[in-house]
Amino acid sequence: MIVKKANTALVVNAVRSAGTMTIEEMATGTGLSRPTVVSIVRALESQRIIYRSGLAPAEVGRQPNLYAIDVTARFAIGIDIDGPPARLVLTDLTGAARHEAVWRLDNDATYEEILATLVHQVEQALRTAAINPQQVMGIGLGLPASVDVSSNRAVNLSRLEALRDAPIGEALHERTQIPVSVRNDAHLMALAEDSDKQEDYLYIAFRTGVGLAVVIDEKVFEGQTGNAGFIGHTTISPTGPLCACGMRGCLEAIVSKRAIVANYASAAGVDAPYDTILDLALHDGDHALLVLDDAARWFGLAIANLIKITDVYTVILGDLGCDETHPFFTAIAEAVAVNTATFLRRPPRLRAGRLSGAQFALGGAEFIIDQFFATPRLRLKADGG
């Protein structure tokens, strides 16, 4: 069975990469025998995963059939929860969005309220796109948390406490009849980022908290439990402010959007949302500039440390809310340069992430699509196992 699945994945990925292929080209490209390829193609046709898209040119004899992936044969759903912002996208097999939704999910919402909202949004997506649950391969659910990927649960959150160790993946599956994979939100966001595919990079999700994905050879390094890159709760200043996690001086307690909003209110004496603070900084708002500059110095120091640890020179700042000409971005870049000047042999490359709005949920859908096209690996048991 595992060999058959692996061979099928070889054929599907060959067609996916080429766009269209003949059976002979599939056999040559995969190294499989022609009878094996014919059997696989027939099965894939019956499942509507591939279809006959036309005829290939031929100098003599009959023109062979061309086959292509039916991009509407299956769909994927991605959900991104930052808190309060929440987003959902439903995509086809190419990752193209067929439905998008953005809504607010209050941090004090109960588990039942969160589950009901997610079910409603999924059902609304299915109705709008006019597809049934059986056509959806899975839901990639990104949470701002350390997660247990084996149980599909959030283990530790500093907000949305109702989801702590709650069976959200299992419950969402039961209510929608669609498989659910729970992952760290930054890991999924990194999958959707439009990066140079040939390079390794660090993707930093700058949100209500701060998350990191280390992308090596086009894959997110998850670590042993699925939580590699949990930098928001690394201590950067032992005497710093108290974090929501109960520790002092965590990175996100000093530099996150939530921290910037709190620090601005303390400095200016008035409340302002993060986006407003960014706008004030463009118009010489003294308090805004000072607060952002202080956050940038700490943030740049943390990024410089990450570069030194990983030896990865490209850094993408996702969900920063501003472009690379903004004083906040330039201050971060300057702090990174200062803290790496005597160490690195070449300057690091920083750039702002290109995702916005509902696009942040694309990573969850991309994760599901990647799993669908993944080639199964044969695992051999150790002696006596």
XYZ file of C-alpha atoms in Angstrom:
385
model
C 0.000 0.000 0.000
C 2.774 2.467 0.895
C 4.555 1.731 -2.402
C 1.343 2.342 -4.365
C 0.795 5.657 -2.570
C 4.383 6.685 -3.207
C 4.119 5.829 -6.906
C 0.851 7.744 -7.172
C 2.480 10.768 -5.538
C 5.348 10.556 -8.035
C 2.919 10.695 -10.950
C 0.767 13.469 -9.470
C 3.770 15.649 -8.666
C 5.275 15.080 -12.106
C 2.069 16.302 -13.745
C 1.770 19.145 -11.248
C 5.292 20.370 -12.042
C 4.993 20.011 -15.821
C 1.470 21.352 -16.173
C 0.547 18.733 -18.778
C 2.102 15.349 -19.572
C 1.527 12.260 -21.662
C 1.636 8.792 -20.133
C 4.969 8.164 -21.840
C 6.390 11.354 -20.352
C 5.130 10.340 -16.910
C 6.847 6.965 -17.210
C 10.105 8.567 -18.317
C 9.977 11.298 -15.687
C 9.145 9.031 -12.747
C 11.061 5.915 -13.755
C 7.914 3.804 -13.366
C 6.842 1.220 -15.905
C 4.225 2.182 -18.460
C 1.630 -0.367 -17.137
C 2.082 1.025 -13.625
C 1.585 4.598 -14.855
C -1.497 3.600 -16.879
C -3.047 1.971 -13.776
C -2.312 5.037 -11.657
C -3.680 7.425 -14.282
C -6.935 5.484 -14.542
C -7.380 5.618 -10.774
C -6.591 9.347 -10.681
C -9.071 9.985 -13.505
C -11.812 8.159 -11.601
C -11.064 10.356 -8.583
C -11.098 13.487 -10.793
C -7.599 14.414 -9.619
C -6.320 14.518 -13.197
C -8.151 14.854 -16.502
C -7.466 14.679 -20.219
C -6.648 18.224 -21.238
C -5.959 17.732 -24.939
C -3.678 15.977 -27.403
C 0.104 16.175 -27.677
C 1.651 16.789 -31.114
C 2.966 13.719 -32.890
C 4.961 13.388 -36.105
C 3.447 9.992 -36.938
C 0.622 7.866 -35.637
C -2.065 8.797 -33.106
C -1.618 11.865 -30.960
C -1.214 10.841 -27.294
C -3.484 12.271 -24.613
C -2.233 15.076 -22.412
C -3.156 14.962 -18.739
C -3.351 17.836 -16.230
C -4.243 18.292 -12.573
C -7.917 19.117 -12.024
C -7.401 22.058 -9.686
C -11.050 21.997 -8.589
C -11.015 18.303 -7.698
C -10.082 19.112 -4.115
C -10.026 22.210 -1.921
C -8.237 23.345 1.227
C -9.163 25.715 4.034
C -6.746 27.857 6.000
C -7.668 29.642 9.230
C -5.412 32.190 10.913
C -6.206 33.353 14.448
C -4.190 36.167 15.966
C -6.720 37.485 18.468
C -8.645 39.624 17.980
C -8.144 39.360 14.162
C -9.176 36.051 12.573
C -9.120 35.099 8.901
C -10.213 32.225 6.661
C -9.521 31.318 3.052
C -10.778 28.441 0.922
C -8.502 27.593 -2.006
C -8.284 25.207 -4.925
C -5.289 22.919 -5.499
C -3.223 25.794 -6.932
C -3.661 27.811 -3.735
C -5.924 30.350 -5.449
C -8.542 31.750 -3.060
C -12.164 30.904 -3.833
C -13.541 32.468 -0.631
C -12.129 34.836 1.991
C -13.390 36.036 5.361
C -12.056 38.330 8.088
C -13.683 38.730 11.492
C -12.966 39.663 15.111
C -12.496 37.030 17.792
C -12.363 38.541 21.266
C -9.623 37.247 23.548
C -12.122 36.579 26.352
C -14.361 34.435 24.152
C -15.352 31.073 25.611
C -14.313 27.785 24.025
C -17.894 27.175 22.863
C -18.054 30.654 21.287
C -14.750 30.145 19.455
C -15.789 26.720 18.159
C -19.201 27.961 17.037
C -17.610 30.885 15.197
C -15.121 28.647 13.389
C -17.852 26.196 12.375
C -20.003 29.066 11.102
C -17.159 30.516 9.030
C -16.298 27.112 7.507
C -19.947 26.412 6.653
C -20.304 29.887 5.155
C -17.221 29.276 2.985
C -18.637 25.976 1.731
C -21.992 27.582 0.872
C -20.392 30.530 -0.899
C -18.050 28.335 -2.945
C -20.849 25.797 -3.578
C -18.771 22.766 -2.566
C -19.405 19.952 -0.099
C -17.189 18.942 2.837
C -16.060 15.765 1.054
C -14.241 17.903 -1.521
C -12.143 19.615 1.180
C -8.869 17.832 1.982
C -8.421 19.515 5.321
C -8.306 22.635 7.458
C -4.971 24.145 8.468
C -5.665 26.030 11.714
C -2.970 28.470 12.836
C -2.987 29.505 16.501
C -0.752 31.956 18.410
C 0.429 29.198 20.675
C 2.836 26.420 21.364
C 1.027 23.368 20.049
C 0.943 19.612 20.420
C 0.744 18.499 16.791
C 0.006 14.894 17.811
C -3.184 15.856 19.665
C -4.087 18.943 17.601
C -4.211 21.159 20.694
C -2.780 24.443 21.835
C -0.584 23.768 24.849
C 0.319 27.294 25.888
C -1.281 30.626 24.943
C -0.868 34.114 26.363
C -4.264 35.115 24.931
C -7.416 33.229 23.898
C -7.025 31.272 27.123
C -10.160 29.250 26.410
C -8.207 27.276 23.803
C -5.526 26.119 26.232
C -5.376 22.310 25.996
C -8.872 22.305 24.470
C -9.685 19.684 21.788
C -10.306 22.338 19.136
C -8.937 20.264 16.248
C -10.993 17.195 17.132
C -14.159 19.227 17.782
C -13.879 21.224 14.555
C -13.397 17.956 12.669
C -16.491 16.437 14.279
C -18.645 19.481 13.509
C -17.512 19.957 9.895
C -16.492 16.410 8.876
C -13.231 17.886 7.549
C -9.796 16.801 8.916
C -8.054 19.520 10.924
C -4.338 20.163 11.477
C -3.414 22.604 14.263
C -0.106 24.418 13.869
C 1.717 27.497 15.161
C 0.466 30.559 13.279
C 3.930 31.847 12.308
C 4.836 28.469 10.781
C 1.780 28.572 8.526
C 2.224 32.237 7.593
C 5.754 31.484 6.408
C 4.422 28.893 3.947
C 2.275 31.511 2.224
C 4.921 34.223 2.038
C 6.090 35.019 -1.463
C 9.784 34.353 -0.988
C 12.679 33.476 -3.252
C 12.258 29.706 -3.334
C 15.991 29.024 -3.589
C 16.926 30.737 -0.350
C 16.542 29.889 3.321
C 14.910 32.575 5.429
C 13.629 33.556 8.847
C 9.974 34.578 8.889
C 8.994 36.686 11.895
C 5.298 37.188 12.558
C 4.976 40.588 14.234
C 1.515 40.535 15.711
C -0.256 40.766 19.052
C 2.611 38.464 19.964
C 5.837 37.643 18.120
C 6.472 34.333 16.362
C 9.181 32.821 14.168
C 9.465 30.223 11.429
C 12.855 28.986 10.252
C 12.492 27.957 6.599
C 15.216 25.633 5.306
C 15.121 24.069 1.832
C 11.594 25.417 1.347
C 10.327 23.654 4.478
C 9.502 25.024 7.914
C 11.677 23.500 10.613
C 9.154 22.415 13.268
C 11.453 20.909 15.874
C 10.618 17.837 17.933
C 7.201 19.008 19.139
C 6.194 21.426 16.362
C 7.190 24.609 18.196
C 10.603 25.626 16.861
C 10.939 29.409 16.776
C 8.783 30.260 19.798
C 10.699 33.499 20.299
C 7.914 35.654 21.698
C 8.536 34.184 25.126
C 12.311 34.139 25.078
C 13.734 36.438 27.737
C 15.545 39.424 26.280
C 15.581 41.607 29.408
C 15.359 39.799 32.792
C 14.280 43.005 34.526
C 11.858 43.993 31.772
C 8.067 44.292 31.919
C 5.837 41.486 33.114
C 4.606 39.339 30.225
C 1.147 37.781 29.918
C 2.858 34.389 30.331
C 3.936 35.345 33.875
C 7.653 35.841 33.128
C 9.517 39.136 32.900
C 11.227 40.628 29.884
C 9.832 38.363 27.155
C 10.431 39.686 23.639
C 6.739 40.171 22.925
C 6.247 42.046 26.199
C 8.746 44.638 24.907
C 8.284 44.886 21.135
C 4.933 43.399 20.024
C 2.003 45.447 18.736
C 0.342 44.983 22.105
C 3.453 46.295 23.886
C 3.777 49.274 21.533
C 0.138 50.246 22.129
C 0.635 50.045 25.907
C 3.909 51.978 25.822
C 2.407 54.720 23.653
C -0.537 55.136 26.029
C 1.899 55.478 28.927
C 4.092 58.022 27.087
C 1.385 60.112 25.401
C -1.344 59.837 28.004
C -3.897 58.760 25.372
C -4.835 55.443 23.835
C -4.189 54.760 20.152
C -4.268 51.578 18.055
C -1.067 50.275 16.494
C -1.932 51.452 12.975
C -2.550 54.974 14.266
C 0.818 54.988 16.026
C 2.499 54.018 12.755
C 0.685 56.856 11.001
C 1.634 59.370 13.723
C 5.288 58.412 13.287
C 5.072 59.498 9.636
C 3.953 62.939 10.728
C 6.698 63.588 13.277
C 4.677 62.468 16.256
C 7.302 62.612 19.005
C 5.751 60.022 21.311
C 5.084 57.627 18.436
C 8.629 57.937 17.115
C 10.176 57.420 20.548
C 8.061 54.354 21.343
C 8.687 52.762 17.949
C 12.406 53.552 18.083
C 12.725 51.890 21.492
C 10.868 48.784 20.260
C 13.033 48.721 17.114
C 16.266 48.669 19.138
C 15.162 45.608 21.124
C 13.628 43.937 18.078
C 16.768 44.499 16.008
C 18.889 42.998 18.779
C 16.691 39.888 18.872
C 16.825 39.521 15.081
C 20.603 39.892 15.085
C 20.845 37.098 17.650
C 18.643 34.876 15.492
C 20.846 35.462 12.452
C 23.949 34.581 14.438
C 22.357 31.410 15.797
C 20.911 30.127 12.525
C 23.397 31.543 9.983
C 20.394 32.512 7.848
C 20.789 35.984 6.373
C 17.351 36.692 4.895
C 14.690 37.910 7.313
C 11.059 38.602 6.414
C 9.023 40.705 8.836
C 5.412 39.606 8.445
C 2.351 41.601 9.525
C 4.493 44.604 10.438
C 1.845 46.946 9.068
C 4.236 49.255 7.209
C 6.555 49.227 4.214
C 10.335 49.346 4.116
C 10.463 53.158 3.940
C 8.647 53.613 7.251
C 10.732 54.893 10.214
C 9.864 51.775 12.228
C 11.208 49.400 9.573
C 14.332 51.478 8.945
C 15.017 51.652 12.690
C 14.751 47.857 12.960
C 17.094 47.407 10.001
C 19.595 49.833 11.528
C 19.517 47.989 14.861
C 20.124 44.680 13.072
C 23.057 46.189 11.181
C 24.603 47.620 14.356
C 24.331 44.314 16.199
C 25.776 42.227 13.354
C 28.423 44.613 11.983
C 31.389 42.941 13.673
C 30.155 39.398 13.283
C 28.663 38.692 9.862
C 30.694 38.379 6.672
C 27.918 39.885 4.588
C 25.020 42.157 5.474
C 21.679 40.524 6.314
C 18.723 41.162 4.054
C 15.529 42.407 5.707
C 12.254 42.909 3.923
C 8.617 43.455 4.817
C 6.235 40.553 4.308
C 3.782 40.802 1.434
C 0.743 39.177 3.060
C -2.205 41.233 4.268
C -5.814 40.761 5.332
C -7.255 37.315 4.633
C -3.986 36.306 2.926
C -2.535 35.467 6.330
C -4.759 32.367 6.291
C -3.273 31.112 3.004
C -0.498 29.311 4.873
C -2.979 26.942 6.484
C -4.381 26.019 3.077
C -0.859 25.694 1.647
C 0.020 23.272 4.457
C -2.951 21.066 3.555
C -2.094 21.163 -0.153
C 1.542 20.266 0.560
C 0.389 17.272 2.604
C -1.863 16.152 -0.252
C 1.025 16.219 -2.733
C 3.623 14.839 -0.320
C 5.331 11.577 -1.212
C 4.832 8.935 1.522
C 8.039 7.724 3.122
C 8.629 4.110 4.060
C 9.650 3.815 7.715
C 11.495 0.647 8.719
C 11.095 -0.695 12.232
C 14.209 -1.342 14.260
C 15.083 -4.944 15.100
C 12.708 -6.260 17.704
C 10.320 -3.352 17.120
